[in-house]
PDB file of C-alpha atoms in Angstrom:
ATOM      1  CA  MET A   1      -2.004 -16.041   9.127  1.00 61.00           C
ATOM      2  CA  LYS A   2      -3.512 -16.407  12.235  1.00 93.00           C
ATOM      3  CA  THR A   3      -2.847 -12.878  14.057  1.00 96.00           C
ATOM      4  CA  ILE A   4      -2.903 -11.739  17.676  1.00 98.00           C
ATOM      5  CA  VAL A   5      -3.605  -7.990  18.871  1.00 98.00           C
ATOM      6  CA  THR A   6      -1.319  -6.854  21.918  1.00 98.00           C
ATOM      7  CA  THR A   7       0.507  -3.714  23.388  1.00 97.00           C
ATOM      8  CA  ALA A   8       3.947  -2.976  23.919  1.00 95.00           C
ATOM      9  CA  GLY A   9       6.219  -3.860  26.069  1.00 91.00           C
ATOM     10  CA  ARG A  10       4.723  -0.932  28.940  1.00 92.00           C
ATOM     11  CA  PRO A  11       1.645  -1.064  28.292  1.00 94.00           C
ATOM     12  CA  THR A  12      -0.875   1.466  29.392  1.00 95.00           C
ATOM     13  CA  ASP A  13      -4.716   1.910  30.015  1.00 96.00           C
ATOM     14  CA  PHE A  14      -4.581   3.948  26.732  1.00 96.00           C
ATOM     15  CA  THR A  15      -2.529   1.223  24.786  1.00 96.00           C
ATOM     16  CA  LYS A  16      -4.502  -1.055  26.561  1.00 97.00           C
ATOM     17  CA  GLN A  17      -7.780   0.184  25.299  1.00 97.00           C
ATOM     18  CA  LEU A  18      -6.349   0.690  21.543  1.00 97.00           C
ATOM     19  CA  ALA A  19      -5.763  -3.413  21.650  1.00 98.00           C
ATOM     20  CA  LYS A  20      -8.686  -4.094  22.885  1.00 98.00           C
ATOM     21  CA  THR A  21     -10.697  -1.871  20.472  1.00 97.00           C
ATOM     22  CA  ALA A  22      -8.798  -3.177  17.009  1.00 97.00           C
ATOM     23  CA  ALA A  23      -8.952  -6.698  18.297  1.00 98.00           C
ATOM     24  CA  LEU A  24     -12.909  -6.266  18.464  1.00 98.00           C
ATOM     25  CA  GLN A  25     -12.782  -4.365  14.820  1.00 97.00           C
ATOM     26  CA  LEU A  26     -10.873  -6.720  12.917  1.00 97.00           C
ATOM     27  CA  ASP A  27     -11.827  -9.901  15.035  1.00 97.00           C
ATOM     28  CA  LEU A  28      -8.831 -10.942  16.318  1.00 97.00           C
ATOM     29  CA  PRO A  29      -7.859 -12.618  19.756  1.00 97.00           C
ATOM     30  CA  TYR A  30      -6.702  -9.806  22.730  1.00 98.00           C
ATOM     31  CA  ILE A  31      -3.677 -11.656  24.343  1.00 97.00           C
ATOM     32  CA  ASP A  32      -2.091  -9.540  27.443  1.00 97.00           C
ATOM     33  CA  ARG A  33       1.742  -8.627  26.689  1.00 96.00           C
ATOM     34  CA  GLN A  34       2.297 -10.158  30.751  1.00 95.00           C
ATOM     35  CA  LYS A  35       6.360  -8.860  30.198  1.00 93.00           C
ATOM     36  CA  ARG A  36       6.365 -11.440  27.136  1.00 95.00           C
ATOM     37  CA  THR A  37       8.344 -10.702  23.917  1.00 94.00           C
ATOM     38  CA  VAL A  38       7.349 -10.805  20.934  1.00 95.00           C
ATOM     39  CA  THR A  39       9.015 -14.055  19.760  1.00 94.00           C
ATOM     40  CA  GLN A  40       8.456 -15.027  22.760  1.00 95.00           C
ATOM     41  CA  LEU A  41       4.169 -14.135  21.915  1.00 96.00           C
ATOM     42  CA  GLN A  42       4.708 -15.355  18.375  1.00 95.00           C
ATOM     43  CA  GLN A  43       6.551 -18.706  18.983  1.00 94.00           C
ATOM     44  CA  TYR A  44       3.293 -20.120  21.885  1.00 95.00           C
ATOM     45  CA  TYR A  45       0.387 -18.713  19.820  1.00 95.00           C
ATOM     46  CA  GLN A  46       1.746 -19.616  16.565  1.00 95.00           C
ATOM     47  CA  SER A  47       1.274 -16.230  14.759  1.00 95.00           C
ATOM     48  CA  ASP A  48       1.426 -12.936  14.464  1.00 95.00           C
ATOM     49  CA  VAL A  49       0.983 -10.225  16.154  1.00 97.00           C
ATOM     50  CA  LEU A  50      -0.277  -6.754  16.083  1.00 97.00           C
ATOM     51  CA  VAL A  51       1.526  -4.515  18.546  1.00 97.00           C
ATOM     52  CA  ALA A  52      -0.321  -1.298  19.894  1.00 97.00           C
ATOM     53  CA  SER A  53       1.835   1.139  21.331  1.00 94.00           C
ATOM     54  CA  LYS A  54       1.743   4.987  21.959  1.00 92.00           C
ATOM     55  CA  SER A  55       2.234   6.740  18.620  1.00 92.00           C
ATOM     56  CA  ARG A  56       1.858   4.100  15.800  1.00 94.00           C
ATOM     57  CA  TRP A  57       0.821   0.353  15.061  1.00 96.00           C
ATOM     58  CA  GLU A  58       3.344  -1.839  14.771  1.00 95.00           C
ATOM     59  CA  TYR A  59       3.214  -5.915  12.998  1.00 95.00           C
ATOM     60  CA  TYR A  60       4.794  -9.331  13.442  1.00 94.00           C
ATOM     61  CA  GLY A  61       5.174 -11.465  10.845  1.00 91.00           C
ATOM     62  CA  GLN A  62       6.261 -15.118  12.106  1.00 89.00           C
ATOM     63  CA  THR A  63       8.387 -14.884   8.310  1.00 79.00           C
ATOM     64  CA  SER A  64       9.845 -11.659   8.565  1.00 76.00           C
ATOM     65  CA  THR A  65      12.244 -10.177  11.084  1.00 71.00           C
ATOM     66  CA  GLU A  66      11.283  -7.012  11.241  1.00 85.00           C
ATOM     67  CA  PRO A  67       8.270  -5.227  11.854  1.00 90.00           C
ATOM     68  CA  PHE A  68       6.057  -3.466   9.513  1.00 90.00           C
ATOM     69  CA  PHE A  69       4.979   0.224  10.485  1.00 92.00           C
ATOM     70  CA  TYR A  70       3.657   2.657   8.650  1.00 91.00           C
ATOM     71  CA  HIS A  71       6.198   5.176   7.073  1.00 88.00           C
ATOM     72  CA  PRO A  72       5.651   6.899   3.016  1.00 86.00           C
ATOM     73  CA  SER A  73       9.193   5.405   2.437  1.00 82.00           C
ATOM     74  CA  SER A  74       9.760   6.901  -1.041  1.00 86.00           C
ATOM     75  CA  ALA A  75       7.340   9.803  -1.047  1.00 89.00           C
ATOM     76  CA  MET A  76       9.521  12.072   1.304  1.00 88.00           C
ATOM     77  CA  PHE A  77      11.707  12.869  -0.815  1.00 91.00           C
ATOM     78  CA  ARG A  78       9.632  12.194  -4.378  1.00 93.00           C
ATOM     79  CA  LEU A  79       6.250  14.441  -2.925  1.00 93.00           C
ATOM     80  CA  LYS A  80       9.658  17.409  -1.984  1.00 92.00           C
ATOM     81  CA  ARG A  81      10.879  17.333  -5.706  1.00 94.00           C
ATOM     82  CA  VAL A  82       7.305  17.323  -7.022  1.00 94.00           C
ATOM     83  CA  GLU A  83       6.581  20.251  -4.810  1.00 91.00           C
ATOM     84  CA  ARG A  84       9.636  22.232  -6.162  1.00 94.00           C
ATOM     85  CA  GLY A  85       7.936  21.785  -9.992  1.00 93.00           C
ATOM     86  CA  GLU A  86      10.220  18.278 -10.227  1.00 94.00           C
ATOM     87  CA  ARG A  87       9.647  15.267 -12.792  1.00 93.00           C
ATOM     88  CA  ASP A  88       7.699  12.393 -11.256  1.00 95.00           C
ATOM     89  CA  PRO A  89       7.775   9.183 -13.231  1.00 95.00           C
ATOM     90  CA  LEU A  90       4.903   8.063 -11.791  1.00 96.00           C
ATOM     91  CA  LEU A  91       2.626  11.621 -12.432  1.00 96.00           C
ATOM     92  CA  GLU A  92       3.819  11.330 -16.234  1.00 96.00           C
ATOM     93  CA  VAL A  93       2.837   8.109 -16.919  1.00 97.00           C
ATOM     94  CA  CYS A  94      -0.495   8.461 -15.592  1.00 97.00           C
ATOM     95  CA  GLN A  95      -1.327  11.971 -16.363  1.00 96.00           C
ATOM     96  CA  LEU A  96      -2.957  12.826 -13.509  1.00 96.00           C
ATOM     97  CA  GLN A  97      -5.240  16.313 -13.400  1.00 96.00           C
ATOM     98  CA  THR A  98      -7.050  18.280 -10.620  1.00 97.00           C
ATOM     99  CA  GLY A  99     -10.133  17.000  -9.686  1.00 98.00           C
ATOM    100  CA  ASP A 100      -8.718  13.475 -10.927  1.00 98.00           C
ATOM    101  CA  SER A 101      -9.901  10.332  -8.890  1.00 98.00           C
ATOM    102  CA  PHE A 102      -6.646   8.010  -8.560  1.00 98.00           C
ATOM    103  CA  LEU A 103      -7.554   4.276  -8.000  1.00 98.00           C
ATOM    104  CA  ASP A 104      -4.492   2.534  -6.670  1.00 97.00           C
ATOM    105  CA  CYS A 105      -4.430  -1.492  -6.514  1.00 96.00           C
ATOM    106  CA  THR A 106      -1.745  -2.388  -4.769  1.00 92.00           C
ATOM    107  CA  LEU A 107      -1.388  -0.019  -1.651  1.00 92.00           C
ATOM    108  CA  GLY A 108       1.401  -0.990   0.144  1.00 87.00           C
ATOM    109  CA  TYR A 109       3.703   2.004   1.898  1.00 89.00           C
ATOM    110  CA  ALA A 110       0.905   4.143  -0.401  1.00 92.00           C
ATOM    111  CA  SER A 111       3.973   6.003  -1.391  1.00 92.00           C
ATOM    112  CA  ASP A 112       2.385   6.248  -5.095  1.00 94.00           C
ATOM    113  CA  SER A 113      -0.895   7.387  -4.125  1.00 96.00           C
ATOM    114  CA  LEU A 114       0.743  10.392  -1.886  1.00 95.00           C
ATOM    115  CA  VAL A 115       2.625  12.118  -5.241  1.00 96.00           C
ATOM    116  CA  ALA A 116      -1.516  11.310  -6.527  1.00 97.00           C
ATOM    117  CA  ALA A 117      -3.049  12.884  -4.054  1.00 96.00           C
ATOM    118  CA  PHE A 118      -0.647  16.399  -4.766  1.00 95.00           C
ATOM    119  CA  ALA A 119      -1.572  15.956  -8.455  1.00 96.00           C
ATOM    120  CA  VAL A 120      -5.056  15.598  -7.841  1.00 97.00           C
ATOM    121  CA  GLY A 121      -5.267  17.896  -5.619  1.00 95.00           C
ATOM    122  CA  GLU A 122      -8.224  19.213  -3.103  1.00 93.00           C
ATOM    123  CA  SER A 123     -10.627  18.015  -5.097  1.00 96.00           C
ATOM    124  CA  GLY A 124     -10.154  14.793  -6.656  1.00 97.00           C
ATOM    125  CA  CYS A 125     -10.102  11.709  -5.033  1.00 97.00           C
ATOM    126  CA  ILE A 126      -7.739   8.985  -4.105  1.00 98.00           C
ATOM    127  CA  THR A 127      -8.635   4.887  -2.842  1.00 98.00           C
ATOM    128  CA  GLY A 128      -6.439   2.273  -2.011  1.00 97.00           C
ATOM    129  CA  CYS A 129      -6.815  -1.334  -1.905  1.00 96.00           C
ATOM    130  CA  GLU A 130      -4.918  -3.185   0.370  1.00 93.00           C
ATOM    131  CA  ALA A 131      -6.299  -7.197   0.375  1.00 91.00           C
ATOM    132  CA  ASN A 132      -4.200  -8.275   3.846  1.00 91.00           C
ATOM    133  CA  PRO A 133      -6.877  -6.845   6.491  1.00 94.00           C
ATOM    134  CA  VAL A 134      -4.185  -6.177   9.335  1.00 95.00           C
ATOM    135  CA  LEU A 135      -2.295  -3.898   7.263  1.00 93.00           C
ATOM    136  CA  ALA A 136      -5.544  -1.445   6.248  1.00 95.00           C
ATOM    137  CA  PHE A 137      -6.449  -1.425   9.523  1.00 97.00           C
ATOM    138  CA  ILE A 138      -2.442  -0.213  10.175  1.00 96.00           C
ATOM    139  CA  LEU A 139      -3.131   2.353   6.833  1.00 95.00           C
ATOM    140  CA  HIS A 140      -6.412   3.730   8.000  1.00 95.00           C
ATOM    141  CA  GLU A 141      -5.140   4.390  10.963  1.00 95.00           C
ATOM    142  CA  ALA A 142      -2.282   6.368  10.151  1.00 94.00           C
ATOM    143  CA  PHE A 143      -4.304   8.145   7.072  1.00 93.00           C
ATOM    144  CA  GLN A 144      -6.777   9.174   8.775  1.00 91.00           C
ATOM    145  CA  LYS A 145      -6.341   8.643  12.665  1.00 90.00           C
ATOM    146  CA  GLY A 146      -2.922  10.520  12.937  1.00 88.00           C
ATOM    147  CA  ARG A 147      -1.119   7.289  14.320  1.00 91.00           C
ATOM    148  CA  THR A 148       2.454   7.595  12.388  1.00 89.00           C
ATOM    149  CA  GLU A 149       5.243   9.421  13.229  1.00 86.00           C
ATOM    150  CA  TYR A 150       5.325  10.823   9.674  1.00 85.00           C
ATOM    151  CA  ILE A 151       3.125  14.103   9.759  1.00 79.00           C
ATOM    152  CA  ASP A 152       5.163  16.045   7.711  1.00 80.00           C
ATOM    153  CA  PHE A 153       2.409  15.198   5.089  1.00 84.00           C
ATOM    154  CA  GLN A 154      -0.340  15.016   6.487  1.00 88.00           C
ATOM    155  CA  ALA A 155      -2.861  16.345   4.059  1.00 89.00           C
ATOM    156  CA  TYR A 156      -1.987  14.412   1.581  1.00 93.00           C
ATOM    157  CA  MET A 157      -2.342  11.548   3.668  1.00 93.00           C
ATOM    158  CA  ASN A 158      -6.031  12.148   4.590  1.00 93.00           C
ATOM    159  CA  LYS A 159      -7.117  11.676   1.226  1.00 94.00           C
ATOM    160  CA  ILE A 160      -6.452   8.505   0.809  1.00 96.00           C
ATOM    161  CA  GLN A 161      -9.461   6.176   1.508  1.00 97.00           C
ATOM    162  CA  VAL A 162      -7.850   1.976   1.691  1.00 97.00           C
ATOM    163  CA  VAL A 163     -10.244  -0.499   1.437  1.00 97.00           C
ATOM    164  CA  SER A 164      -9.861  -3.732   3.148  1.00 96.00           C
ATOM    165  CA  THR A 165     -10.027  -5.947  -0.128  1.00 95.00           C
ATOM    166  CA  ASP A 166      -8.404  -7.439  -2.961  1.00 94.00           C
ATOM    167  CA  ALA A 167      -8.132  -5.054  -6.256  1.00 95.00           C
ATOM    168  CA  VAL A 168     -10.492  -7.393  -8.605  1.00 96.00           C
ATOM    169  CA  SER A 169     -13.571  -7.811  -5.846  1.00 97.00           C
ATOM    170  CA  TYR A 170     -13.510  -4.093  -4.995  1.00 98.00           C
ATOM    171  CA  LEU A 171     -13.184  -3.489  -9.254  1.00 98.00           C
ATOM    172  CA  LYS A 172     -15.940  -5.421  -9.850  1.00 98.00           C
ATOM    173  CA  THR A 173     -18.415  -3.601  -7.447  1.00 98.00           C
ATOM    174  CA  LEU A 174     -17.520  -0.098  -9.677  1.00 98.00           C
ATOM    175  CA  ALA A 175     -19.461   1.324 -12.365  1.00 98.00           C
ATOM    176  CA  ASP A 176     -17.690   1.668 -16.417  1.00 98.00           C
ATOM    177  CA  GLU A 177     -15.734   4.586 -16.481  1.00 97.00           C
ATOM    178  CA  SER A 178     -15.633   5.634 -12.708  1.00 98.00           C
ATOM    179  CA  VAL A 179     -12.327   6.384 -11.908  1.00 98.00           C
ATOM    180  CA  ASP A 180      -9.768   8.283 -14.111  1.00 98.00           C
ATOM    181  CA  VAL A 181      -6.913   6.457 -13.581  1.00 98.00           C
ATOM    182  CA  ILE A 182      -5.988   3.037 -12.599  1.00 98.00           C
ATOM    183  CA  TYR A 183      -2.569   1.947 -11.181  1.00 98.00           C
ATOM    184  CA  MET A 184      -1.486  -1.472 -10.914  1.00 95.00           C
ATOM    185  CA  ASP A 185       2.036  -2.489  -9.098  1.00 92.00           C
ATOM    186  CA  PRO A 186       2.493  -6.119  -8.193  1.00 87.00           C
ATOM    187  CA  MET A 187       5.000  -6.029  -6.326  1.00 65.00           C
ATOM    188  CA  PHE A 188       6.100  -9.905  -5.608  1.00 49.00           C
ATOM    189  CA  GLU A 189       6.396 -10.588  -9.055  1.00 39.00           C
ATOM    190  CA  THR A 190      10.418  -9.959  -8.524  1.00 41.00           C
ATOM    191  CA  SER A 191      12.182  -9.551  -5.987  1.00 39.00           C
ATOM    192  CA  ILE A 192      14.194  -6.582  -6.181  1.00 39.00           C
ATOM    193  CA  THR A 193      16.831  -6.739  -3.570  1.00 37.00           C
ATOM    194  CA  GLU A 194      17.232  -2.798  -3.218  1.00 40.00           C
ATOM    195  CA  SER A 195      13.964  -2.347  -1.346  1.00 45.00           C
ATOM    196  CA  VAL A 196      15.330  -3.709   1.527  1.00 40.00           C
ATOM    197  CA  ASN A 197      12.557  -1.464   2.904  1.00 48.00           C
ATOM    198  CA  ILE A 198       9.410  -3.310   1.926  1.00 48.00           C
ATOM    199  CA  SER A 199      10.566  -6.298   3.316  1.00 55.00           C
ATOM    200  CA  PRO A 200       8.145  -6.442   5.961  1.00 57.00           C
ATOM    201  CA  LEU A 201       5.253  -5.586   3.625  1.00 59.00           C
ATOM    202  CA  ARG A 202       6.904  -8.353   0.876  1.00 55.00           C
ATOM    203  CA  SER A 203       5.821 -11.249   4.000  1.00 52.00           C
ATOM    204  CA  LEU A 204       2.859  -9.709   4.963  1.00 61.00           C
ATOM    205  CA  GLY A 205       1.158  -8.561   1.945  1.00 53.00           C
ATOM    206  CA  VAL A 206      -0.818 -10.942  -0.338  1.00 55.00           C
ATOM    207  CA  GLN A 207       0.757 -11.917  -2.745  1.00 59.00           C
ATOM    208  CA  ASP A 208      -1.715 -11.932  -5.940  1.00 72.00           C
ATOM    209  CA  ALA A 209       0.143 -12.000 -10.306  1.00 85.00           C
ATOM    210  CA  LEU A 210      -1.706  -9.988 -12.461  1.00 92.00           C
ATOM    211  CA  THR A 211      -4.475 -11.843 -14.067  1.00 94.00           C
ATOM    212  CA  ILE A 212      -6.267 -11.320 -17.575  1.00 96.00           C
ATOM    213  CA  GLU A 213      -9.053 -10.882 -15.428  1.00 97.00           C
ATOM    214  CA  TRP A 214      -7.973  -7.814 -13.038  1.00 97.00           C
ATOM    215  CA  VAL A 215      -6.457  -5.940 -16.418  1.00 97.00           C
ATOM    216  CA  ASN A 216      -9.803  -7.025 -18.324  1.00 98.00           C
ATOM    217  CA  GLU A 217     -11.655  -5.191 -14.571  1.00 98.00           C
ATOM    218  CA  ALA A 218      -9.394  -2.189 -14.310  1.00 98.00           C
ATOM    219  CA  LYS A 219     -10.030  -1.907 -18.265  1.00 98.00           C
ATOM    220  CA  ARG A 220     -13.761  -1.587 -17.883  1.00 98.00           C
ATOM    221  CA  VAL A 221     -13.384   0.616 -14.534  1.00 98.00           C
ATOM    222  CA  ALA A 222     -11.002   2.810 -16.006  1.00 98.00           C
ATOM    223  CA  LYS A 223     -12.037   6.805 -17.188  1.00 97.00           C
ATOM    224  CA  LYS A 224      -8.603   7.566 -18.793  1.00 97.00           C
ATOM    225  CA  ARG A 225      -5.626   5.622 -18.448  1.00 98.00           C
ATOM    226  CA  VAL A 226      -4.909   2.128 -16.783  1.00 98.00           C
ATOM    227  CA  VAL A 227      -1.084   1.747 -15.362  1.00 98.00           C
ATOM    228  CA  LEU A 228       1.360  -1.004 -14.971  1.00 97.00           C
ATOM    229  CA  LYS A 229       4.705  -1.184 -12.986  1.00 94.00           C
ATOM    230  CA  ALA A 230       6.777  -3.951 -13.259  1.00 92.00           C
ATOM    231  CA  GLN A 231       9.981  -5.007 -13.113  1.00 90.00           C
ATOM    232  CA  PHE A 232      11.622  -4.224 -16.719  1.00 91.00           C
ATOM    233  CA  ARG A 233      12.317  -7.410 -18.108  1.00 91.00           C
ATOM    234  CA  SER A 234       8.538  -8.519 -17.049  1.00 92.00           C
ATOM    235  CA  PRO A 235       6.468 -10.174 -20.253  1.00 94.00           C
ATOM    236  CA  TRP A 236       3.383  -8.517 -18.707  1.00 95.00           C
ATOM    237  CA  PHE A 237       3.067  -5.351 -20.785  1.00 96.00           C
ATOM    238  CA  GLU A 238       3.560  -7.099 -23.731  1.00 96.00           C
ATOM    239  CA  GLN A 239       1.153 -10.294 -22.368  1.00 96.00           C
ATOM    240  CA  PHE A 240      -1.679  -7.625 -21.373  1.00 97.00           C
ATOM    241  CA  GLY A 241      -1.393  -5.157 -24.220  1.00 97.00           C
ATOM    242  CA  PHE A 242       0.235  -2.053 -22.359  1.00 97.00           C
ATOM    243  CA  HIS A 243       2.379   0.426 -23.889  1.00 97.00           C
ATOM    244  CA  GLN A 244       5.944  -0.559 -22.065  1.00 96.00           C
ATOM    245  CA  ILE A 245       7.569   3.261 -21.105  1.00 95.00           C
ATOM    246  CA  ILE A 246      11.939   2.160 -21.405  1.00 91.00           C
ATOM    247  CA  ARG A 247      13.493   3.566 -18.766  1.00 88.00           C
ATOM    248  CA  PRO A 248      17.009   3.383 -18.990  1.00 88.00           C
ATOM    249  CA  ASN A 249      19.329   2.402 -15.941  1.00 87.00           C
ATOM    250  CA  THR A 250      16.326   1.661 -14.416  1.00 89.00           C
ATOM    251  CA  LYS A 251      14.954  -1.694 -12.702  1.00 89.00           C
ATOM    252  CA  PHE A 252      11.010  -0.722 -13.087  1.00 92.00           C
ATOM    253  CA  HIS A 253       9.474   0.405 -16.209  1.00 95.00           C
ATOM    254  CA  TYR A 254       5.958   1.335 -16.526  1.00 96.00           C
ATOM    255  CA  GLY A 255       3.316   0.616 -19.058  1.00 97.00           C
ATOM    256  CA  PHE A 256      -0.174   1.867 -19.609  1.00 98.00           C
ATOM    257  CA  ILE A 257      -3.250   1.392 -21.409  1.00 98.00           C
ATOM    258  CA  GLU A 258      -5.179   4.306 -23.175  1.00 96.00           C
ATOM    259  CA  LYS A 259      -8.687   3.601 -22.318  1.00 86.00           C
ATOM    260  CA  SER A 260      -9.970   5.641 -26.043  1.00 70.00           C
ATOM    261  CA  CYS A 261      -7.526   2.710 -27.682  1.00 52.00           C
ATOM    262  CA  THR A 262      -9.316   0.396 -25.968  1.00 47.00           C
ATOM    263  CA  GLN A 263     -13.005   1.032 -27.549  1.00 47.00           C
TER     264      GLN A 263
END
């Protein structure tokens, strides 16, 4: 899908420079706003629109009813709970320890990666794959340059290194047993109507189904575990050999492959 870069409705020299720099970095056309609405720009250029505002980036897809901008989604209340010593299902299945490395194959809003950043501590390492280069750009700007209004957990955000590629391609570049825990959450398998907060991401994200190549590469690279999150009726748990953890009254379950069990 074609994308153009522009400024907010009332541009300043600062937002113009931001937009022009982003256009150059992403190899996308910069378009002067000229008091046009985003809808007018979408229709005229038949494209998605990346908007530089004063404090954040907004990404308007042609098929989306609202823009994507970075926010930590469920991580806000999850982090507050784990900081108080309460349990988190993801951390329980991943069994992360201080100093571990964690690869999030499906970064999205990075909610799970933020929680993982708490678990691995200062000496740990968090990497996330985002196949859509514009989404990857927005996430990097939020995490590494503070271009977000959500700064309560900036220390955790700073730990996340965003890789602008699909998960399988990135896994192929990694050595055997070089990442402690590899996590995948292909959210597009089944639409959950309650997840309205991810609707802009759903329309803009790259929709990849889980494949045997993906699972095999993850098993090769993982040192400890490969973890899957999927709809509770998903055939992927059995199909790819994940031990499914039944969570009563929840629409999503976790599954894991213990690396020691695959050797």
